[in-house]
Coordinates of N, CA and C and ligand atoms in Angstrom, one line a residue:
X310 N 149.4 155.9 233.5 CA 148.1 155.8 232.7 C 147.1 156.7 233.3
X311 N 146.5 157.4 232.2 CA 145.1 158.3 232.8 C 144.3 158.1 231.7
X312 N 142.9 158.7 232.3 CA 141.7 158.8 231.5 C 141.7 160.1 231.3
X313 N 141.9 160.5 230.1 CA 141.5 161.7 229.5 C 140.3 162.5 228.7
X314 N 140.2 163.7 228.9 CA 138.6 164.1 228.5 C 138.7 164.0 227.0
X315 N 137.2 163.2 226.6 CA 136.8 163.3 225.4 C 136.4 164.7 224.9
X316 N 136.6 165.3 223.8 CA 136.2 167.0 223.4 C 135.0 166.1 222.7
X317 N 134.0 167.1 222.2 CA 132.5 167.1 222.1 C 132.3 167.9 220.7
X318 N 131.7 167.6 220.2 CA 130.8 168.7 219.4 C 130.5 169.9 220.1
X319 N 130.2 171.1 219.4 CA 131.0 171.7 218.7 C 132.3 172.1 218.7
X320 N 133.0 171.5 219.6 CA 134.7 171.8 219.5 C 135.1 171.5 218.3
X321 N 135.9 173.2 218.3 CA 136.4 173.4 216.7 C 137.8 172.5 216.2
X322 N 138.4 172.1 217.5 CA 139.5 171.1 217.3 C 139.3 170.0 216.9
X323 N 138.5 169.4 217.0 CA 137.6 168.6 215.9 C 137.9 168.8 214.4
X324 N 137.6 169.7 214.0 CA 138.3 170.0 212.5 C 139.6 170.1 212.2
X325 N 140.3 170.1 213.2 CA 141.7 170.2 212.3 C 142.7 169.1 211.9
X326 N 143.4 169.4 210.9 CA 143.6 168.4 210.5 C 145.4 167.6 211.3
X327 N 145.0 166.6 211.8 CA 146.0 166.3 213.0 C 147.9 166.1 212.1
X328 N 148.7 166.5 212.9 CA 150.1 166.1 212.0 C 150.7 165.0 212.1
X329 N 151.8 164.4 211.3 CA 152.2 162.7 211.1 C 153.4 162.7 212.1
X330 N 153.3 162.0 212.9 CA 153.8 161.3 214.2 C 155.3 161.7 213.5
X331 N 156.4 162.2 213.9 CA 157.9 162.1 213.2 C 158.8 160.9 214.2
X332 N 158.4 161.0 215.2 CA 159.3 160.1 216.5 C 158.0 159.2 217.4
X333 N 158.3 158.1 217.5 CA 157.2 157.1 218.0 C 158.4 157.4 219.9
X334 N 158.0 158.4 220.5 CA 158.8 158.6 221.8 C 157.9 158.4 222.7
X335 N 158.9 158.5 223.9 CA 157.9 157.8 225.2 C 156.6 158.9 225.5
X336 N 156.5 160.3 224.9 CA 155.4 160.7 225.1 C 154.4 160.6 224.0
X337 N 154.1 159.8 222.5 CA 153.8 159.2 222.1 C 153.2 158.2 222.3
X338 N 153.7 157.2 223.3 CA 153.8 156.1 224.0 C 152.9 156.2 225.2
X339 N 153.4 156.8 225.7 CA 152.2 157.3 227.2 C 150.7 158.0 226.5
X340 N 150.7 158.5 225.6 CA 149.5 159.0 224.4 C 148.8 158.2 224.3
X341 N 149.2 157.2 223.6 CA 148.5 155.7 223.4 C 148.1 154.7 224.3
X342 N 149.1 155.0 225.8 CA 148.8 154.1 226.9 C 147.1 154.7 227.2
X343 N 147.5 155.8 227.6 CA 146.2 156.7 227.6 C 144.6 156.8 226.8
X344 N 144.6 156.7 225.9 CA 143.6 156.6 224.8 C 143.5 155.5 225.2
X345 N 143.7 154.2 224.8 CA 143.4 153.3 225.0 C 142.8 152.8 226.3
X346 N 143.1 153.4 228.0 CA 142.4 153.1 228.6 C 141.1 154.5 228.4
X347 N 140.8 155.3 228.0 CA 140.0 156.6 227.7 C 139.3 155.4 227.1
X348 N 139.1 155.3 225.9 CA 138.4 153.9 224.9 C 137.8 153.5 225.5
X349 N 138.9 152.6 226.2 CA 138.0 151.8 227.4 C 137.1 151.9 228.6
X350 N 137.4 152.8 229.2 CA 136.2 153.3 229.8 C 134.9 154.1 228.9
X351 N 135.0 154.6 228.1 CA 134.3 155.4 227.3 C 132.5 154.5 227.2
X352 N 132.7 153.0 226.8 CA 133.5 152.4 226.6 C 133.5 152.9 224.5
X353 N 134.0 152.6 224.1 CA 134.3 152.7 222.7 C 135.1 151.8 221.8
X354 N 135.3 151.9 220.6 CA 136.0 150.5 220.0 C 137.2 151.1 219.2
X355 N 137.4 152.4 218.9 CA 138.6 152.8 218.7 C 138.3 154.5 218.8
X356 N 139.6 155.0 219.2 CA 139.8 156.5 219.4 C 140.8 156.8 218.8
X357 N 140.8 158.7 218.2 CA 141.6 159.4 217.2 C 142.4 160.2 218.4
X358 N 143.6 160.7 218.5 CA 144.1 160.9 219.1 C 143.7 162.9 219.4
X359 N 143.4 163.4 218.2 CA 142.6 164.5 218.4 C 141.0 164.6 219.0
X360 N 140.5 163.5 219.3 CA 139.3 163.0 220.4 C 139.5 163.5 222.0
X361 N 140.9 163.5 221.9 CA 141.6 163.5 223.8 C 142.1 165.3 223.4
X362 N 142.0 165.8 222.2 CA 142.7 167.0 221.8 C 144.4 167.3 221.3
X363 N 144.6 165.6 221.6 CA 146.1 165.9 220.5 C 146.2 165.4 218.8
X364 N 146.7 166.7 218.4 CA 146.4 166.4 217.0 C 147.4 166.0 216.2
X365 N 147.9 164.8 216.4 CA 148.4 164.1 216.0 C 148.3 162.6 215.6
X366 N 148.9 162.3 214.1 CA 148.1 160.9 213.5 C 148.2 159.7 214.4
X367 N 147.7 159.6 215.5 CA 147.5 158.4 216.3 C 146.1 157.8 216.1
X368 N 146.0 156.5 216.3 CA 144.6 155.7 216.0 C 144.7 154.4 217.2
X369 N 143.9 154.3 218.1 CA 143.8 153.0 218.5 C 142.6 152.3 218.7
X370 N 142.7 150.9 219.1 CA 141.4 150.5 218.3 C 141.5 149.2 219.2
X371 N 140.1 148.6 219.6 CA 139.7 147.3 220.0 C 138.9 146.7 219.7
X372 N 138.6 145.5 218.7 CA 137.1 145.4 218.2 C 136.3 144.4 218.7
X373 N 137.4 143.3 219.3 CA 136.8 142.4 220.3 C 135.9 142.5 220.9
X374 N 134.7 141.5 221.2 CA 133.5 141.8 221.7 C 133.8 141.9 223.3
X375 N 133.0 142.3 224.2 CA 133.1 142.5 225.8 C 133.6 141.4 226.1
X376 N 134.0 141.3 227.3 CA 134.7 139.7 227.8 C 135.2 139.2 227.3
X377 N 135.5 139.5 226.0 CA 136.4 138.6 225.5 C 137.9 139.4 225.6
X378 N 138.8 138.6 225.7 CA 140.6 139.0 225.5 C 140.8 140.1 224.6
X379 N 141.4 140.9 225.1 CA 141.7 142.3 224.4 C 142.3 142.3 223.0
X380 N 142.2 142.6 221.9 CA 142.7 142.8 220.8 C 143.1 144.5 220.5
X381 N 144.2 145.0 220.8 CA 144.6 146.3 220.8 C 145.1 146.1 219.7
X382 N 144.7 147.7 218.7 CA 145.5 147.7 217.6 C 145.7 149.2 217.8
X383 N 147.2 149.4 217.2 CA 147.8 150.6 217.3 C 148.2 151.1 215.8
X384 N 147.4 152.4 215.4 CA 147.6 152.9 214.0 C 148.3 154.2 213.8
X385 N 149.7 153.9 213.7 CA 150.0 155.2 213.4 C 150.6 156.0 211.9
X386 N 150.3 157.0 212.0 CA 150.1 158.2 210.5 C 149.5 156.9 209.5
X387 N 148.3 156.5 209.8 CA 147.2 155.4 208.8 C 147.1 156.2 207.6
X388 N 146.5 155.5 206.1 CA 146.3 156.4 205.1 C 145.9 155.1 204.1
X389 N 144.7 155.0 203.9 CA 144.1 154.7 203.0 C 144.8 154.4 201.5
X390 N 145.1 153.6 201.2 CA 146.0 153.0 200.2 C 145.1 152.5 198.9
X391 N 144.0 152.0 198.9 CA 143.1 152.0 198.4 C 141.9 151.2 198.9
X392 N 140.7 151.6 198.0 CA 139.0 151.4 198.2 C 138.1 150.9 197.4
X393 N 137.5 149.5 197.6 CA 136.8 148.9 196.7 C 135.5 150.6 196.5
X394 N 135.2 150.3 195.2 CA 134.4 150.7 194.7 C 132.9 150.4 195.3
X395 N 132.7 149.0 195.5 CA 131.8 148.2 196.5 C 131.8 149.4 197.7
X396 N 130.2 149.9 198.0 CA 130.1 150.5 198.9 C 129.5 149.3 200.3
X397 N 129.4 149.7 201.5 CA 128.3 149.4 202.1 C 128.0 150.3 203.5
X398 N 126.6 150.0 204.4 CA 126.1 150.8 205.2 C 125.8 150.3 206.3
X399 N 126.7 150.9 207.4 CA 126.9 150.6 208.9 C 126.5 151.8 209.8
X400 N 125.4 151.8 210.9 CA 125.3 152.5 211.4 C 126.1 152.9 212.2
X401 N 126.4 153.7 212.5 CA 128.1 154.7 213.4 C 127.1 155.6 214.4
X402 N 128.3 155.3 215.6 CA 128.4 156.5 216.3 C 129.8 157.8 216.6
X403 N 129.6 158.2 217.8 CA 131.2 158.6 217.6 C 131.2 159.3 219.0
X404 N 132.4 158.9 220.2 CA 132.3 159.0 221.3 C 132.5 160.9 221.4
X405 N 132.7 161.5 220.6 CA 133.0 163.2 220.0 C 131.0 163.8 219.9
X406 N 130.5 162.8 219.6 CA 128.9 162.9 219.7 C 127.9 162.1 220.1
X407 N 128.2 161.9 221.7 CA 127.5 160.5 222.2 C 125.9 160.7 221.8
X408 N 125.5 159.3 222.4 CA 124.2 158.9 221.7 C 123.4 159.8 220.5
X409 N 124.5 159.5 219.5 CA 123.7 160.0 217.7 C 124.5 158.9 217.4
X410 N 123.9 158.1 216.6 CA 123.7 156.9 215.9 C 123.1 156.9 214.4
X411 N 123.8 157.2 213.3 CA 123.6 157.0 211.9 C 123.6 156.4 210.9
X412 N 123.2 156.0 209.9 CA 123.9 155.1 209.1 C 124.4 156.1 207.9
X413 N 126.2 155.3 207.9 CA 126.7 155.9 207.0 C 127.2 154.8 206.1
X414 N 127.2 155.2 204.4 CA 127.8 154.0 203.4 C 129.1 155.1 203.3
X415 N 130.1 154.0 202.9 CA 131.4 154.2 202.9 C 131.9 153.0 202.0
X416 N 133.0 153.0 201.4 CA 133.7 151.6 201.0 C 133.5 150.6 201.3
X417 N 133.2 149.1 201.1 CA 132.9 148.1 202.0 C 134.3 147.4 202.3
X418 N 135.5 147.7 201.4 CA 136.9 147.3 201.5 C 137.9 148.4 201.1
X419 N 138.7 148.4 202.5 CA 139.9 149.4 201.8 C 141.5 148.2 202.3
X420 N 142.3 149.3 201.9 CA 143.7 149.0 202.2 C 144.2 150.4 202.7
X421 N 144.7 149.9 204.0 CA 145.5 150.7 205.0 C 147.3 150.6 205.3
X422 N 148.0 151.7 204.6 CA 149.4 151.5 205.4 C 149.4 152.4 206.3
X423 N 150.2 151.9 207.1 CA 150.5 152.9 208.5 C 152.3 152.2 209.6
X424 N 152.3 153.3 210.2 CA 153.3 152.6 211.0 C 152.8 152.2 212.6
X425 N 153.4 150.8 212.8 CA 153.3 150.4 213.8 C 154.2 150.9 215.3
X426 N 153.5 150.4 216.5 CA 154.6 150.6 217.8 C 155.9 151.5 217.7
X427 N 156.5 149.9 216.7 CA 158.1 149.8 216.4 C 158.6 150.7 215.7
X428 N 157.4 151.3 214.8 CA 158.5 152.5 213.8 C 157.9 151.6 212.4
X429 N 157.8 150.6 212.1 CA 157.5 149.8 211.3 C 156.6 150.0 210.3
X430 N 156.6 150.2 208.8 CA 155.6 150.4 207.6 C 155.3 148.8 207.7
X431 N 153.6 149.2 207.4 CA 152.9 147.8 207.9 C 151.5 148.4 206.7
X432 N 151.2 147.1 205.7 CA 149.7 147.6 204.9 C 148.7 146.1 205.3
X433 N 147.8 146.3 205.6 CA 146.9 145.5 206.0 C 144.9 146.1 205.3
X434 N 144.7 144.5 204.9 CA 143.0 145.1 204.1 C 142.6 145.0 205.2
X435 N 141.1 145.6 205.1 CA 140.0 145.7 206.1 C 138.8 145.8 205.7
X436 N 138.0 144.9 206.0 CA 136.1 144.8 205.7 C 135.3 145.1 206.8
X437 N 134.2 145.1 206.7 CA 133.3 144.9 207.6 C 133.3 146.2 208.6
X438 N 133.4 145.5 209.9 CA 133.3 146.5 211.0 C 134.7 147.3 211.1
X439 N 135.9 146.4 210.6 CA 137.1 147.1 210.9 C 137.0 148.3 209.9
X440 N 137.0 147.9 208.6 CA 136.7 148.9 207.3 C 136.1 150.4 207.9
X441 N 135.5 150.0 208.2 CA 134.2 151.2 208.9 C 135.0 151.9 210.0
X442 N 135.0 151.1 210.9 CA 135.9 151.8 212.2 C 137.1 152.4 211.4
X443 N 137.9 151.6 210.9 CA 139.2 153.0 210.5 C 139.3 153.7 209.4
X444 N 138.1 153.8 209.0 CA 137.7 155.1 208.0 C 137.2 156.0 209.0
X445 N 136.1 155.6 209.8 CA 135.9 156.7 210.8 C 136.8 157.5 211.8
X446 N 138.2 156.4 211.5 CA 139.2 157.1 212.7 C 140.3 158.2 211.7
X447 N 140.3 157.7 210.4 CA 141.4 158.6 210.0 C 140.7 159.5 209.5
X448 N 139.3 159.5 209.4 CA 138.6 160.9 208.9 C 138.7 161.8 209.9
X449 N 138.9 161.2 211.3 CA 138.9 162.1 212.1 C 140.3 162.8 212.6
X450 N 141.5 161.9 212.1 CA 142.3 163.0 212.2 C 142.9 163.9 210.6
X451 N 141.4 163.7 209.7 CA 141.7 164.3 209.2 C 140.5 166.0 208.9
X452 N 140.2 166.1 210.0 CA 139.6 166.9 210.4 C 137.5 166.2 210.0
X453 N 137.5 165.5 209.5 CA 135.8 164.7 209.5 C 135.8 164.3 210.3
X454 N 134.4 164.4 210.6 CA 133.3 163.9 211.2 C 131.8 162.8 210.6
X455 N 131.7 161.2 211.2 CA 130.6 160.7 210.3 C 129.4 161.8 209.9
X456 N 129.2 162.6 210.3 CA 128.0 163.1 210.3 C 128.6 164.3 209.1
X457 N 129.7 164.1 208.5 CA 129.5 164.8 207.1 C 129.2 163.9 206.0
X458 N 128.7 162.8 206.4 CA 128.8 162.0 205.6 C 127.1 161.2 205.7
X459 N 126.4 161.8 206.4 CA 125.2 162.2 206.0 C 124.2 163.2 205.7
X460 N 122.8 163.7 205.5 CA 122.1 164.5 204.7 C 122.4 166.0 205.5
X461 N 122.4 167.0 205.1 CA 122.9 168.4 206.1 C 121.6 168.4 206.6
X462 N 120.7 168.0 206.2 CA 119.5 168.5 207.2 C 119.7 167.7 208.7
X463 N 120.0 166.1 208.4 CA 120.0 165.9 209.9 C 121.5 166.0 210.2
X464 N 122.6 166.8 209.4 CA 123.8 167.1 210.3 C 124.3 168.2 210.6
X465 N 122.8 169.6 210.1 CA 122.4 170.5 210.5 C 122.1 170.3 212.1
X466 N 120.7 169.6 212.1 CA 120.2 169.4 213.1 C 121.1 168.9 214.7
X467 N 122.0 167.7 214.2 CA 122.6 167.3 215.5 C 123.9 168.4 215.8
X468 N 124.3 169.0 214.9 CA 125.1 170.2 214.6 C 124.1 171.0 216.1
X469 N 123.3 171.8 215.7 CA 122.7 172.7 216.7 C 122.1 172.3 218.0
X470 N 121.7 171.1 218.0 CA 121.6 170.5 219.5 C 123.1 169.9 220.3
X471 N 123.9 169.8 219.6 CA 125.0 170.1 220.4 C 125.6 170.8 221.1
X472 N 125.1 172.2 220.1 CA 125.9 173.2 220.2 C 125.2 174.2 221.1
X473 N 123.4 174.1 221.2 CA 123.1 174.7 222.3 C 122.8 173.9 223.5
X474 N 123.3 172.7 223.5 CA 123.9 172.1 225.2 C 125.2 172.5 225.6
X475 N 126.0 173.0 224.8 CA 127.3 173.1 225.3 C 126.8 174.7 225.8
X476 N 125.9 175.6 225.0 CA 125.6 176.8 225.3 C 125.0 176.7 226.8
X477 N 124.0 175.6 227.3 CA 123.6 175.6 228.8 C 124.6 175.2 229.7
X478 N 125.2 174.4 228.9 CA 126.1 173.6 229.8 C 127.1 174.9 230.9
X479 N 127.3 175.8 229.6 CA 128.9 177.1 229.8 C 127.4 177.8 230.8
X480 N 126.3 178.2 230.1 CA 125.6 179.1 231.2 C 125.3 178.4 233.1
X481 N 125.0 177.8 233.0 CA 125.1 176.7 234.4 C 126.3 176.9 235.1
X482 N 127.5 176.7 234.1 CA 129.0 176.7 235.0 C 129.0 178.4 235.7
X483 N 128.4 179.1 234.7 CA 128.7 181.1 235.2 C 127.6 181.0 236.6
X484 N 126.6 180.4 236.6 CA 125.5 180.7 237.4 C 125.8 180.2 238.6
Ligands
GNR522 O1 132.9 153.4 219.7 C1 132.7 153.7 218.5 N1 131.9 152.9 217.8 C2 131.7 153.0 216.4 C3 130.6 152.3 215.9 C4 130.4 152.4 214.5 C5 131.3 153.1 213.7 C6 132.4 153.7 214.3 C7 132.6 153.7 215.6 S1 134.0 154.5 216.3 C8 133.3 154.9 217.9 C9 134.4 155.5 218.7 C10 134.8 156.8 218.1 O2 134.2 157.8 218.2 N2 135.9 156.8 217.4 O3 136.4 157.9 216.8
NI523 NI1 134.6 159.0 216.4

């Protein structure tokens, strides 16, 4: 098990769009051992597997509050099955753009198939905070980000303050 680096805004890997799992193998396996403790230190409530830079349809997720017993959920090649019409609006973050905090509306109910651990086709609904969380995670392996999913002026804005910290960040490393 390791902790692996989260990539950041403006990384272009970020946009791309991740491929569907063919073999759930032990380096799949050690993938997801990984994210998951990455999550967890982060701390965070679910991670896209192109977050750590592998772009592949992995999803894991914890929604359980602190102290309480772990609830791990493992999502693999996820895909939106269908989406109530019913919108609603949860403020999001996203550990790819720490402290920016938005509110984004999205579906307030979808339906998710995906395959499990085992290899297993598995469809499960989702509201609320889960709804939210794995919309936010398969957007991201499918190259989105929450922040296209609000006004371009402020996703203009957190767009270019990211992108000239990473610009001091690289000048600092030369100096
Ligand atoms: O830790 C996270 N919290 C969160 C809060 C509201 C909506 C979505 C999320 S997911 C985020 C972790 C992350 O960036 N996952 O991709
Ligand atoms: Ni995110």
């Amino acid at each position: 098990m390791a902790i692996r680096e989260i990539i950041k805004l403006p990384d272009k890997r970020l946009r791309l769009v991740s491929e569907p799992v063919k073999k759930i193998d032990a380096g799949i396996r050690a993938l997801i051992d990984d994210m998951f403790e990455t999550m967890y230190a982060a701390p965070g409530i679910g991670l896209a597997g192109i977050q750590v830079g592998v772009d592949k349809r992995v999803v894991v997720m914890d929604l359980s509050k602190k102290d309480d017993t772990q609830k791990r959920q493992v999502f693999i090649n996820p895909e939106v099955t269908w989406a109530s019409d019913e919108k609603s609006t949860h403020e999001e973050g996203c550990l790819s753009i720490p402290e920016y905090y938005e509110e984004v509306e999205r579906p307030a109910e979808v339906k998710i198939k995906y395959l499990d651990l085992d290899g297993k086709s598995r469809e499960i609904a989702a509201e609320g905070l889960f709804a939210t969380c794995i919309q936010h995670e398969i957007d991201h392996i499918n190259g989105v980000l929450f922040i296209d999913h609000i006004s371009k002026l402020k996703r203009d804005r957190v767009i270019k303050k990211f992108t000239k910290a990473a610009k001091t960040a690289a000048k600092k490393v030369e100096a």
